[in-house]
Short mmCIF file of C-alpha atoms in Angstrom, two decimals:
data_model
loop_
_atom_site.label_atom_id
_atom_site.label_comp_id
_atom_site.label_asym_id
_atom_site.label_seq_id
_atom_site.Cartn_x
_atom_site.Cartn_y
_atom_site.Cartn_z
CA MET L 1 64.10 105.22 113.31
CA MET L 2 62.04 104.10 110.31
CA GLU L 3 64.05 106.42 108.03
CA SER L 4 67.31 104.95 109.31
CA THR L 5 66.08 101.41 108.67
CA HIS L 6 64.90 102.37 105.20
CA ALA L 7 68.28 103.90 104.40
CA THR L 8 70.06 100.77 105.60
CA ASP L 9 67.80 98.52 103.47
CA SER L 10 68.38 100.76 100.44
CA THR L 11 72.14 100.62 100.92
CA HIS L 12 71.96 96.84 101.26
CA ARG L 13 69.98 96.54 98.04
CA SER L 14 72.48 98.80 96.29
CA GLU L 15 75.37 96.63 97.41
CA GLU L 16 73.56 93.47 96.34
CA ARG L 17 72.47 94.90 92.98
CA PRO L 18 74.98 97.66 92.20
CA LEU L 19 73.81 98.08 88.59
CA GLU L 20 70.15 98.64 89.50
CA GLY L 21 68.64 101.05 86.98
CA ARG L 22 71.48 100.75 84.43
CA ASP L 23 70.70 99.68 80.87
CA VAL L 24 73.28 97.44 79.23
CA THR L 25 73.14 96.17 75.65
CA VAL L 26 75.10 93.05 74.75
CA VAL L 27 75.96 92.79 71.06
CA GLY L 28 76.16 89.10 70.19
CA GLY L 29 74.74 86.01 71.85
CA GLY L 30 77.73 83.68 71.93
CA PHE L 31 79.09 82.12 75.11
CA GLY L 32 80.88 85.31 76.16
CA GLY L 33 77.88 87.54 75.54
CA LEU L 34 75.40 85.28 77.31
CA SER L 35 77.79 84.84 80.25
CA ALA L 36 78.26 88.61 80.62
CA ALA L 37 74.50 89.10 80.35
CA CYS L 38 73.89 86.67 83.23
CA TYR L 39 76.41 88.34 85.54
CA LEU L 40 75.19 91.84 84.67
CA ALA L 41 71.54 90.91 85.23
CA ALA L 42 72.42 89.34 88.59
CA ASP L 43 74.00 92.70 89.50
CA GLY L 44 70.68 94.42 88.78
CA ALA L 45 71.24 95.77 85.27
CA ASP L 46 68.49 95.80 82.67
CA VAL L 47 70.19 93.69 80.01
CA THR L 48 69.25 93.20 76.37
CA VAL L 49 71.13 90.74 74.14
CA LEU L 50 70.97 91.52 70.42
CA GLU L 51 71.98 88.60 68.18
CA ARG L 52 72.19 89.11 64.42
CA HIS L 53 71.48 85.46 63.57
CA GLU L 54 68.24 83.58 64.14
CA ASN L 55 69.93 81.22 66.62
CA LEU L 56 72.09 82.08 69.60
CA GLY L 57 75.63 80.77 69.95
CA GLY L 58 77.67 82.77 67.47
CA VAL L 59 80.37 80.44 66.16
CA ALA L 60 78.83 77.77 68.40
CA GLY L 61 75.94 77.40 65.99
CA ARG L 62 73.79 74.50 64.92
CA ILE L 63 72.22 72.76 61.96
CA GLU L 64 68.83 71.21 62.70
CA THR L 65 67.13 69.60 59.74
CA ASP L 66 65.67 66.25 58.67
CA GLY L 67 66.23 64.77 62.12
CA PHE L 68 69.92 65.79 62.27
CA ARG L 69 71.34 68.04 64.98
CA ILE L 70 74.89 69.13 64.16
CA ASP L 71 77.10 71.54 66.09
CA THR L 72 78.73 73.90 63.60
CA GLY L 73 81.42 75.11 66.02
CA PRO L 74 82.84 73.71 69.28
CA SER L 75 82.10 70.05 69.91
CA TRP L 76 84.32 69.20 72.92
CA TYR L 77 82.94 69.75 76.43
CA LEU L 78 86.05 70.23 78.58
CA MET L 79 86.82 71.76 81.98
CA PRO L 80 83.52 70.78 83.63
CA ASP L 81 84.66 72.59 86.79
CA THR L 82 84.40 75.92 84.97
CA PHE L 83 80.79 75.25 83.95
CA GLU L 84 79.95 74.21 87.51
CA ARG L 85 81.54 77.41 88.79
CA PHE L 86 79.55 79.51 86.31
CA PHE L 87 76.17 78.02 87.14
CA GLY L 88 77.07 77.86 90.83
CA HIS L 89 77.49 81.63 90.94
CA PHE L 90 73.74 81.87 90.34
CA GLY L 91 72.83 79.05 92.72
CA ARG L 92 72.28 76.54 89.93
CA ASP L 93 73.82 73.32 88.65
CA PRO L 94 74.59 72.52 85.00
CA GLU L 95 72.57 69.30 85.34
CA ALA L 96 69.41 71.37 85.71
CA TYR L 97 69.90 72.65 82.15
CA TYR L 98 71.47 69.78 80.19
CA ASP L 99 72.66 66.20 80.64
CA LEU L 100 76.29 65.10 80.39
CA THR L 101 77.92 61.83 79.39
CA ARG L 102 81.57 61.21 80.24
CA LEU L 103 83.29 59.68 77.22
CA ASP L 104 85.40 56.53 77.32
CA PRO L 105 87.48 56.43 75.26
CA HIS L 106 88.10 60.17 75.14
CA TYR L 107 88.96 59.82 71.46
CA ARG L 108 90.41 57.47 68.85
CA VAL L 109 93.58 58.25 66.91
CA PHE L 110 94.38 56.93 63.43
CA TRP L 111 97.95 57.54 62.32
CA LYS L 112 98.58 57.42 58.62
CA ASP L 113 101.19 54.68 58.98
CA GLY L 114 98.34 52.29 59.87
CA ASP L 115 98.67 52.56 63.66
CA ARG L 116 95.57 53.20 65.80
CA VAL L 117 94.91 53.77 69.50
CA ASP L 118 91.97 54.56 71.77
CA VAL L 119 92.84 57.01 74.54
CA PRO L 120 91.04 55.75 77.66
CA ASP L 121 89.34 57.67 80.47
CA ASP L 122 91.94 56.52 82.99
CA PRO L 123 95.34 58.22 83.45
CA GLU L 124 96.94 54.96 84.58
CA ALA L 125 95.74 53.21 81.42
CA VAL L 126 97.17 56.12 79.42
CA ALA L 127 100.49 55.62 81.22
CA ASP L 128 100.43 51.98 80.10
CA LEU L 129 99.80 53.17 76.55
CA PHE L 130 102.84 55.48 76.77
CA ASP L 131 104.93 52.57 78.06
CA ALA L 132 104.00 50.60 74.97
CA TYR L 133 105.49 53.29 72.72
CA GLU L 134 108.60 54.32 74.63
CA PRO L 135 110.71 52.74 77.39
CA GLY L 136 109.92 54.63 80.58
CA GLY L 137 107.10 56.45 78.80
CA GLY L 138 104.56 55.64 81.50
CA GLU L 139 106.60 57.12 84.32
CA ALA L 140 107.49 60.13 82.17
CA PHE L 141 103.77 60.59 81.49
CA ARG L 142 102.91 60.47 85.19
CA SER L 143 105.57 63.09 85.95
CA TYR L 144 104.41 65.22 83.02
CA LEU L 145 100.80 65.01 84.21
CA GLU L 146 101.80 66.15 87.70
CA GLY L 147 103.40 69.22 86.16
CA ALA L 148 100.35 69.77 83.98
CA GLU L 149 98.10 69.67 87.03
CA HIS L 150 100.25 72.25 88.80
CA ALA L 151 100.25 74.44 85.68
CA TYR L 152 96.47 74.14 85.56
CA GLU L 153 96.04 75.09 89.21
CA VAL L 154 98.27 78.15 88.75
CA GLY L 155 96.86 79.02 85.36
CA ILE L 156 93.20 78.70 86.27
CA GLU L 157 93.46 80.58 89.56
CA GLU L 158 95.97 83.26 88.58
CA PHE L 159 95.49 83.79 84.83
CA VAL L 160 91.92 82.69 84.13
CA TYR L 161 89.64 83.23 87.13
CA ARG L 162 91.61 86.30 88.17
CA ASP L 163 91.32 89.10 85.61
CA ARG L 164 94.80 89.99 84.36
CA SER L 165 93.80 91.82 81.21
CA ARG L 166 95.96 94.86 82.03
CA LEU L 167 99.74 94.94 82.36
CA ARG L 168 99.45 96.29 85.89
CA ASP L 169 97.39 93.22 86.82
CA CYS L 170 100.48 91.08 86.17
CA LEU L 171 102.75 93.15 88.44
CA ASP L 172 101.57 91.18 91.42
CA PRO L 173 103.94 89.47 93.91
CA ARG L 174 101.22 86.86 94.48
CA LEU L 175 101.48 85.89 90.82
CA LEU L 176 105.24 85.51 90.95
CA ARG L 177 105.00 83.31 94.03
CA ALA L 178 102.26 81.14 92.55
CA ALA L 179 104.09 80.68 89.24
CA ARG L 180 107.19 79.15 90.78
CA GLY L 181 107.91 75.83 89.13
CA VAL L 182 105.73 76.60 86.11
CA THR L 183 107.54 76.88 82.78
CA LEU L 184 106.26 80.05 81.16
CA LEU L 185 108.63 80.97 78.33
CA ASP L 186 109.61 77.70 76.61
CA SER L 187 107.49 76.59 73.69
CA MET L 188 105.36 73.49 74.01
CA ASN L 189 107.56 71.87 71.38
CA GLU L 190 110.65 72.41 73.51
CA TYR L 191 109.01 71.40 76.78
CA VAL L 192 107.49 68.17 75.47
CA GLY L 193 110.57 67.33 73.40
CA GLU L 194 112.73 67.36 76.54
CA ARG L 195 110.56 64.64 78.09
CA PHE L 196 109.50 62.36 75.23
CA GLU L 197 111.14 61.05 72.08
CA ASN L 198 108.37 59.18 70.29
CA PRO L 199 106.62 61.55 67.85
CA LYS L 200 103.24 59.92 68.42
CA LEU L 201 103.41 60.52 72.16
CA LYS L 202 104.37 64.13 71.50
CA GLN L 203 101.27 64.47 69.34
CA LEU L 204 99.02 63.01 72.04
CA LEU L 205 100.29 65.69 74.43
CA GLN L 206 100.02 68.56 71.96
CA TYR L 207 96.97 68.02 69.74
CA THR L 208 94.90 70.14 72.18
CA LEU L 209 96.90 73.19 71.11
CA VAL L 210 94.61 73.40 68.11
CA PHE L 211 91.83 74.24 70.61
CA LEU L 212 93.94 77.29 71.53
CA GLY L 213 94.54 78.24 67.92
CA GLY L 214 98.25 77.53 68.19
CA ALA L 215 101.01 75.16 67.19
CA PRO L 216 103.69 73.37 69.23
CA HIS L 217 106.37 75.84 68.13
CA ASN L 218 104.48 79.06 68.99
CA THR L 219 102.45 78.17 72.10
CA PRO L 220 103.93 78.83 75.59
CA ALA L 221 104.67 75.79 77.73
CA ILE L 222 102.22 76.86 80.44
CA TYR L 223 99.61 75.31 78.17
CA THR L 224 100.80 71.90 79.31
CA LEU L 225 97.79 72.50 81.54
CA MET L 226 95.66 71.22 78.66
CA SER L 227 96.92 67.70 79.36
CA HIS L 228 95.42 67.94 82.84
CA VAL L 229 92.19 69.08 81.21
CA ASP L 230 92.27 66.10 78.87
CA TYR L 231 93.58 63.20 80.93
CA ASN L 232 92.46 64.13 84.47
CA LEU L 233 89.30 66.22 84.15
CA GLY L 234 87.81 64.15 81.36
CA VAL L 235 85.97 64.64 78.09
CA TYR L 236 82.17 64.96 78.11
CA HIS L 237 79.28 65.20 75.71
CA PRO L 238 76.15 67.24 76.49
CA THR L 239 73.01 65.57 75.19
CA GLY L 240 71.91 67.53 72.15
CA GLY L 241 75.44 68.82 71.58
CA ILE L 242 77.09 72.08 72.53
CA ALA L 243 73.98 73.86 71.25
CA SER L 244 72.14 72.47 74.27
CA VAL L 245 74.64 74.24 76.54
CA ILE L 246 73.94 77.51 74.73
CA ASP L 247 70.21 76.87 75.24
CA GLY L 248 70.79 76.15 78.93
CA ILE L 249 72.71 79.38 79.50
CA ALA L 250 70.08 81.32 77.53
CA ASP L 251 67.40 79.81 79.79
CA LEU L 252 69.40 80.90 82.82
CA ALA L 253 69.76 84.40 81.38
CA THR L 254 66.00 84.61 80.85
CA GLU L 255 65.40 83.49 84.43
CA LEU L 256 67.67 86.32 85.57
CA GLY L 257 65.63 88.84 83.60
CA VAL L 258 67.73 89.20 80.44
CA GLU L 259 65.81 90.11 77.29
CA ILE L 260 67.12 88.19 74.28
CA GLU L 261 66.35 89.26 70.72
CA THR L 262 67.55 87.14 67.81
CA GLY L 263 67.55 88.28 64.20
CA ARG L 264 68.48 91.78 65.42
CA GLU L 265 71.70 92.85 63.73
CA VAL L 266 73.43 95.88 65.21
CA THR L 267 74.46 98.16 62.34
CA ALA L 268 76.15 101.01 64.23
CA LEU L 269 77.36 102.05 67.67
CA ASP L 270 77.52 105.71 68.65
CA PRO L 271 79.48 106.63 71.79
CA GLY L 272 78.59 110.32 71.49
CA GLY L 273 76.10 112.17 73.65
CA GLU L 274 74.42 110.84 76.75
CA GLY L 275 74.69 107.08 76.95
CA PHE L 276 75.72 104.85 74.09
CA GLY L 277 73.74 104.79 70.86
CA VAL L 278 72.83 101.36 69.43
CA ARG L 279 71.35 101.21 65.94
CA THR L 280 69.58 98.23 64.34
CA ALA L 281 67.39 97.88 61.27
CA ALA L 282 64.39 98.19 63.59
CA GLY L 283 65.53 101.56 64.97
CA SER L 284 67.89 103.14 67.47
CA GLY L 285 68.16 103.04 71.24
CA ARG L 286 70.57 104.07 73.96
CA ALA L 287 72.29 102.19 76.75
CA ASP L 288 74.45 103.16 79.69
CA ALA L 289 77.03 100.58 78.58
CA VAL L 290 77.58 98.26 75.63
CA VAL L 291 79.27 94.86 75.83
CA ALA L 292 80.43 93.59 72.45
CA ASN L 293 80.62 89.83 72.06
CA ALA L 294 81.28 90.66 68.42
CA ASN L 295 85.04 90.76 67.87
CA PRO L 296 86.84 94.12 68.15
CA TYR L 297 88.05 94.00 64.54
CA HIS L 298 84.46 93.88 63.29
CA VAL L 299 83.21 96.41 65.85
CA GLU L 300 85.85 98.98 64.97
CA ARG L 301 85.69 98.46 61.21
CA ASP L 302 81.92 98.17 60.78
CA LEU L 303 80.11 99.63 63.81
CA LEU L 304 82.04 102.49 65.47
CA PRO L 305 82.70 105.94 64.01
CA ALA L 306 86.08 106.06 62.24
CA ASP L 307 87.50 108.49 64.83
CA ARG L 308 86.60 106.31 67.81
CA THR L 309 88.72 103.23 67.17
CA GLU L 310 91.54 101.79 69.25
CA TYR L 311 93.28 99.26 67.02
CA GLY L 312 94.44 100.42 63.60
CA THR L 313 95.10 98.52 60.40
CA ASP L 314 98.73 97.91 61.36
CA TYR L 315 97.65 96.24 64.60
CA TRP L 316 95.41 93.71 62.86
CA SER L 317 97.87 93.04 60.03
CA ASP L 318 100.58 92.25 62.59
CA ARG L 319 98.61 89.66 64.58
CA THR L 320 99.18 85.91 64.58
CA TYR L 321 95.81 84.43 63.77
CA ALA L 322 94.48 81.11 64.93
CA PRO L 323 93.60 78.76 62.09
CA SER L 324 90.54 78.96 59.97
CA ALA L 325 88.92 75.64 59.13
CA PHE L 326 87.56 73.61 56.27
CA LEU L 327 84.41 71.98 57.62
CA LEU L 328 82.14 69.29 56.25
CA TYR L 329 78.80 68.89 58.05
CA LEU L 330 77.39 65.54 56.95
CA GLY L 331 74.34 63.43 57.52
CA VAL L 332 75.26 59.86 56.62
CA GLU L 333 73.03 56.85 56.01
CA GLY L 334 74.15 53.77 57.92
CA ASP L 335 76.98 53.70 60.45
CA ALA L 336 80.30 55.55 60.48
CA GLU L 337 82.47 52.69 61.71
CA PRO L 338 85.27 52.65 62.71
CA LEU L 339 85.07 56.34 63.72
CA GLU L 340 84.58 57.16 67.40
CA HIS L 341 82.67 60.05 68.96
CA HIS L 342 85.92 62.03 68.67
CA THR L 343 88.52 60.87 66.13
CA LEU L 344 91.89 62.35 65.18
CA VAL L 345 93.55 61.43 61.87
CA LEU L 346 97.22 62.34 62.01
CA PRO L 347 100.31 62.02 59.83
CA THR L 348 103.24 60.81 61.93
CA ASP L 349 104.97 64.10 61.06
CA TRP L 350 102.56 67.00 61.26
CA ASP L 351 105.13 69.80 61.03
CA ALA L 352 104.36 70.43 57.35
CA HIS L 353 100.69 71.01 58.16
CA PHE L 354 101.49 73.52 60.93
CA GLU L 355 103.92 75.27 58.58
CA ALA L 356 101.11 75.54 56.03
CA ILE L 357 98.98 77.22 58.71
CA PHE L 358 101.42 79.63 60.35
CA ASP L 359 104.61 79.98 58.29
CA ASP L 360 103.87 79.51 54.59
CA PRO L 361 100.07 79.64 54.20
CA ALA L 362 98.79 76.99 51.81
CA TRP L 363 96.22 74.23 51.59
CA PRO L 364 97.81 71.24 53.37
CA GLU L 365 98.99 68.36 51.19
CA ASP L 366 98.92 65.78 53.99
CA PRO L 367 96.42 67.16 56.51
CA ALA L 368 95.94 66.37 60.16
CA TYR L 369 92.25 66.60 60.97
CA TYR L 370 89.43 65.86 63.39
CA VAL L 371 86.17 63.96 62.91
CA ASN L 372 83.19 64.23 65.24
CA VAL L 373 80.43 61.61 65.22
CA PRO L 374 78.28 62.62 68.23
CA SER L 375 75.49 60.23 67.25
CA ARG L 376 77.79 57.38 68.35
CA THR L 377 77.01 58.52 71.90
CA ASP L 378 73.82 60.53 71.53
CA PRO L 379 70.93 59.18 69.42
CA THR L 380 69.22 62.60 69.47
CA MET L 381 71.86 63.89 67.04
CA ALA L 382 70.70 61.86 64.02
CA PRO L 383 67.63 59.93 62.82
CA ASP L 384 67.54 56.15 63.17
CA ASP L 385 70.12 54.28 61.07
CA HIS L 386 72.03 57.47 60.33
CA GLU L 387 75.06 59.29 61.75
CA ALA L 388 75.86 62.97 62.15
CA VAL L 389 79.46 63.54 61.03
CA VAL L 390 81.62 66.67 61.14
CA VAL L 391 85.05 66.75 59.51
CA LEU L 392 87.28 69.67 60.53
CA VAL L 393 90.62 70.41 58.89
CA PRO L 394 92.58 73.35 60.37
CA ILE L 395 93.86 75.61 57.59
CA ALA L 396 95.59 78.98 57.41
CA ALA L 397 93.44 82.05 57.92
CA GLY L 398 93.17 84.14 54.78
CA LEU L 399 93.43 81.34 52.21
CA ASP L 400 91.54 81.70 48.94
CA ASP L 401 88.62 79.27 49.22
CA ASP L 402 86.83 79.54 45.88
CA ASP L 403 84.33 76.83 44.96
CA GLN L 404 86.77 74.86 42.81
CA THR L 405 89.42 74.79 45.54
CA ARG L 406 86.90 73.69 48.15
CA GLU L 407 85.52 70.91 45.96
CA ARG L 408 89.03 69.63 45.23
CA PHE L 409 89.90 69.63 48.93
CA ARG L 410 86.62 67.93 49.82
CA GLU L 411 87.50 65.04 47.54
CA GLN L 412 91.01 64.89 48.97
CA VAL L 413 89.76 64.74 52.55
CA LEU L 414 87.08 62.10 51.89
CA ASP L 415 89.67 59.98 50.07
CA ASP L 416 92.12 60.44 52.94
CA LEU L 417 89.49 59.50 55.51
CA GLU L 418 88.62 56.30 53.67
CA THR L 419 92.26 55.38 53.08
CA HIS L 420 93.44 55.86 56.66
CA THR L 421 90.37 54.92 58.72
CA GLY L 422 88.33 52.70 56.42
CA ALA L 423 85.27 54.96 56.75
CA ASP L 424 83.76 55.24 53.26
CA LEU L 425 81.12 57.95 53.57
CA ARG L 426 80.96 59.48 50.09
CA ASP L 427 78.12 57.44 48.58
CA ARG L 428 75.97 57.51 51.74
CA ILE L 429 75.81 61.26 52.33
CA VAL L 430 72.19 62.46 52.55
CA LEU L 431 72.89 65.89 54.04
CA GLU L 432 75.92 68.07 53.34
CA ARG L 433 76.87 71.61 54.22
CA THR L 434 80.27 73.24 54.36
CA ALA L 435 82.02 76.20 55.96
CA CYS L 436 85.43 77.69 55.38
CA VAL L 437 87.39 80.95 55.42
CA SER L 438 84.69 82.91 53.58
CA GLU L 439 81.89 81.94 55.96
CA PHE L 440 83.87 82.90 59.06
CA GLY L 441 84.61 86.27 57.51
CA GLU L 442 81.10 86.93 56.22
CA ARG L 443 79.02 85.53 59.09
CA PHE L 444 81.15 86.69 62.01
CA GLY L 445 83.32 89.53 60.68
CA ALA L 446 86.41 87.48 61.56
CA PRO L 447 89.69 89.00 60.33
CA ARG L 448 91.13 86.82 57.54
CA GLY L 449 88.32 84.38 58.18
CA THR L 450 89.93 82.90 61.29
CA ALA L 451 87.73 80.36 63.02
CA LEU L 452 89.01 81.05 66.53
CA GLY L 453 90.52 84.55 66.74
CA LEU L 454 94.01 85.39 67.94
CA ALA L 455 96.42 82.52 68.55
CA HIS L 456 97.76 82.04 72.07
CA THR L 457 101.33 83.01 71.34
CA LEU L 458 103.37 84.57 74.14
CA ARG L 459 102.82 88.07 72.76
CA GLN L 460 99.08 87.45 72.48
CA THR L 461 98.42 86.08 75.94
CA GLY L 462 96.87 87.85 78.94
CA PRO L 463 97.34 91.63 78.82
CA PHE L 464 98.70 91.38 75.26
CA ARG L 465 95.28 90.48 73.89
CA PRO L 466 92.69 93.18 73.11
CA SER L 467 91.43 94.63 76.37
CA ILE L 468 87.97 93.97 77.75
CA ARG L 469 87.81 97.77 78.29
CA SER L 470 87.79 99.97 75.21
CA SER L 471 90.05 102.99 75.65
CA ALA L 472 88.62 104.63 72.53
CA ALA L 473 84.98 104.72 73.56
CA GLY L 474 83.89 105.05 77.17
CA SER L 475 81.25 102.54 78.34
CA LEU L 476 82.24 100.06 75.60
CA TYR L 477 83.51 96.65 76.67
CA TYR L 478 84.47 93.43 74.93
CA THR L 479 83.98 89.80 75.80
CA GLY L 480 84.72 86.53 74.05
CA SER L 481 87.67 84.71 72.54
CA TYR L 482 89.56 87.76 71.27
CA THR L 483 89.98 89.14 74.78
CA SER L 484 91.52 87.50 77.86
CA PRO L 485 91.57 84.80 79.03
CA GLY L 486 91.18 83.70 75.39
CA ILE L 487 90.01 80.93 73.10
CA GLY L 488 87.66 78.12 74.14
CA VAL L 489 84.15 77.80 75.52
CA PRO L 490 85.22 77.77 79.21
CA MET L 491 87.45 80.80 78.61
CA CYS L 492 84.58 82.70 77.02
CA LEU L 493 82.37 81.97 80.04
CA VAL L 494 85.05 83.45 82.29
CA SER L 495 85.57 86.36 79.92
CA GLY L 496 81.91 87.28 80.42
CA GLU L 497 82.46 87.30 84.16
CA HIS L 498 85.50 89.59 83.88
CA THR L 499 83.71 91.95 81.52
CA ALA L 500 80.67 92.22 83.79
CA ALA L 501 83.00 92.99 86.71
CA ALA L 502 84.65 95.76 84.66
CA VAL L 503 81.24 97.27 83.89
CA ARG L 504 80.27 97.08 87.55
CA GLU L 505 83.53 98.69 88.63
CA ALA L 506 83.20 101.55 86.15
CA GLU L 507 79.54 102.23 86.82
CA THR L 508 80.03 102.28 90.59
CA GLN L 509 83.27 104.29 90.55
CA GLY L 510 82.09 106.97 88.15
CA THR L 511 83.04 107.87 84.63
CA VAL L 512 86.24 109.87 85.19
CA SER L 513 87.95 107.39 87.48
CA ALA L 514 86.79 104.53 85.27
CA LEU L 515 88.37 106.04 82.17
CA LEU L 516 91.65 106.53 84.02
CA ASP L 517 91.44 102.93 85.18
CA ARG L 518 91.00 101.30 81.78
CA ARG L 519 94.65 100.43 81.31
#
């Protein structure tokens, strides 16, 4: 009787912690890697995160010096429901790890014809704003937002939270039923253009495509869902910036038993022999599985043996890359009026800028760009009587960014900012750092120095992105923005969940069936 009870308890523990006794190494401590580490540790795995840089976060890095705290990557906290879902899986709340402030206005827009609007945290007030620009614009906005909410509900449940990283995952009658009424194949440009005439209103509904690494002409219309994210779910700021969210997830990972090692660059991965070899400057070790938060281009080119790669040179040369970015990280004495926490500076016709990113790569002559001044909301981001300012200009991946070109463009952007917003920062800068194509290539192994990865075009969405399961090396998995569901902090959190589930499935099914199941 005692033996039977013991066997039952053992089976129960195995079901609760199916990866008990498995060693998993996570290469890279960005959002995707930390998310995967949390899920794997909760499943019982012994998880080690190896991060090459001194700070966690990957592209979501930080500058902390002289009283300034500046996010070097993402700065918008969107889709709070996804963060709640992530922490809730482990019986926690985000509020236990960082504080949030809901922003109102969400952002300020300066158009280069002298027009300016604040976009309020109230969909009805936004409808009034649309009415002011176009007869019937308010009602058209309400109808558009209803469609965006439906697209979000379908997209989040069927394409994001449900893993559809393989073609067979999309051959699902449930998916076809759920997607009724959602426009999948039109471009955003076509979809929005059928509903609005005013170019400024079109821009307000499509600027979020930059978060997806796309443009209105090459992004599928299902991404109308981003308007629901913006206007209904709200825009937030975590105290301390996005870096504080990274710290919160790292704290959660540690609580779950994850070992995190920073300053530990992985120099080679060896899928031969028993387990998976992981080499660093400090020595070599082996794991039962490896999850790469490093992008697959870098992993295959720099870490794996040449005969164990999945995506060849032709694959990477044929991709549509999300933009790179020209970034100014500034500490400014005095205030940054009239800039808001989030500010967009837009030409009334931005087509030429998107063409310079995707069609005829060149430095933009009349750029559309984004300015972040988090210290307007959060005094911890800058010392007294100073502001932390980030200027981000999307540019084409692969551009030559020599020192002379960068200095010329810096002057152009600071002039443009002063001309069109009135913010004269140049003579009050006390801290300045920059990043561009070269840094994204050198620091993160990003192909062509893209800042975000692969654009969300139709042929690079869902199962058409690199798989979370490597078919070239058993027990190797990927997570992060290059895989599905794709670009963005919330998507990377979910990617970690999907990747951990794939590891769990393979480890519990056995090697042979898992290899057959990778596609």
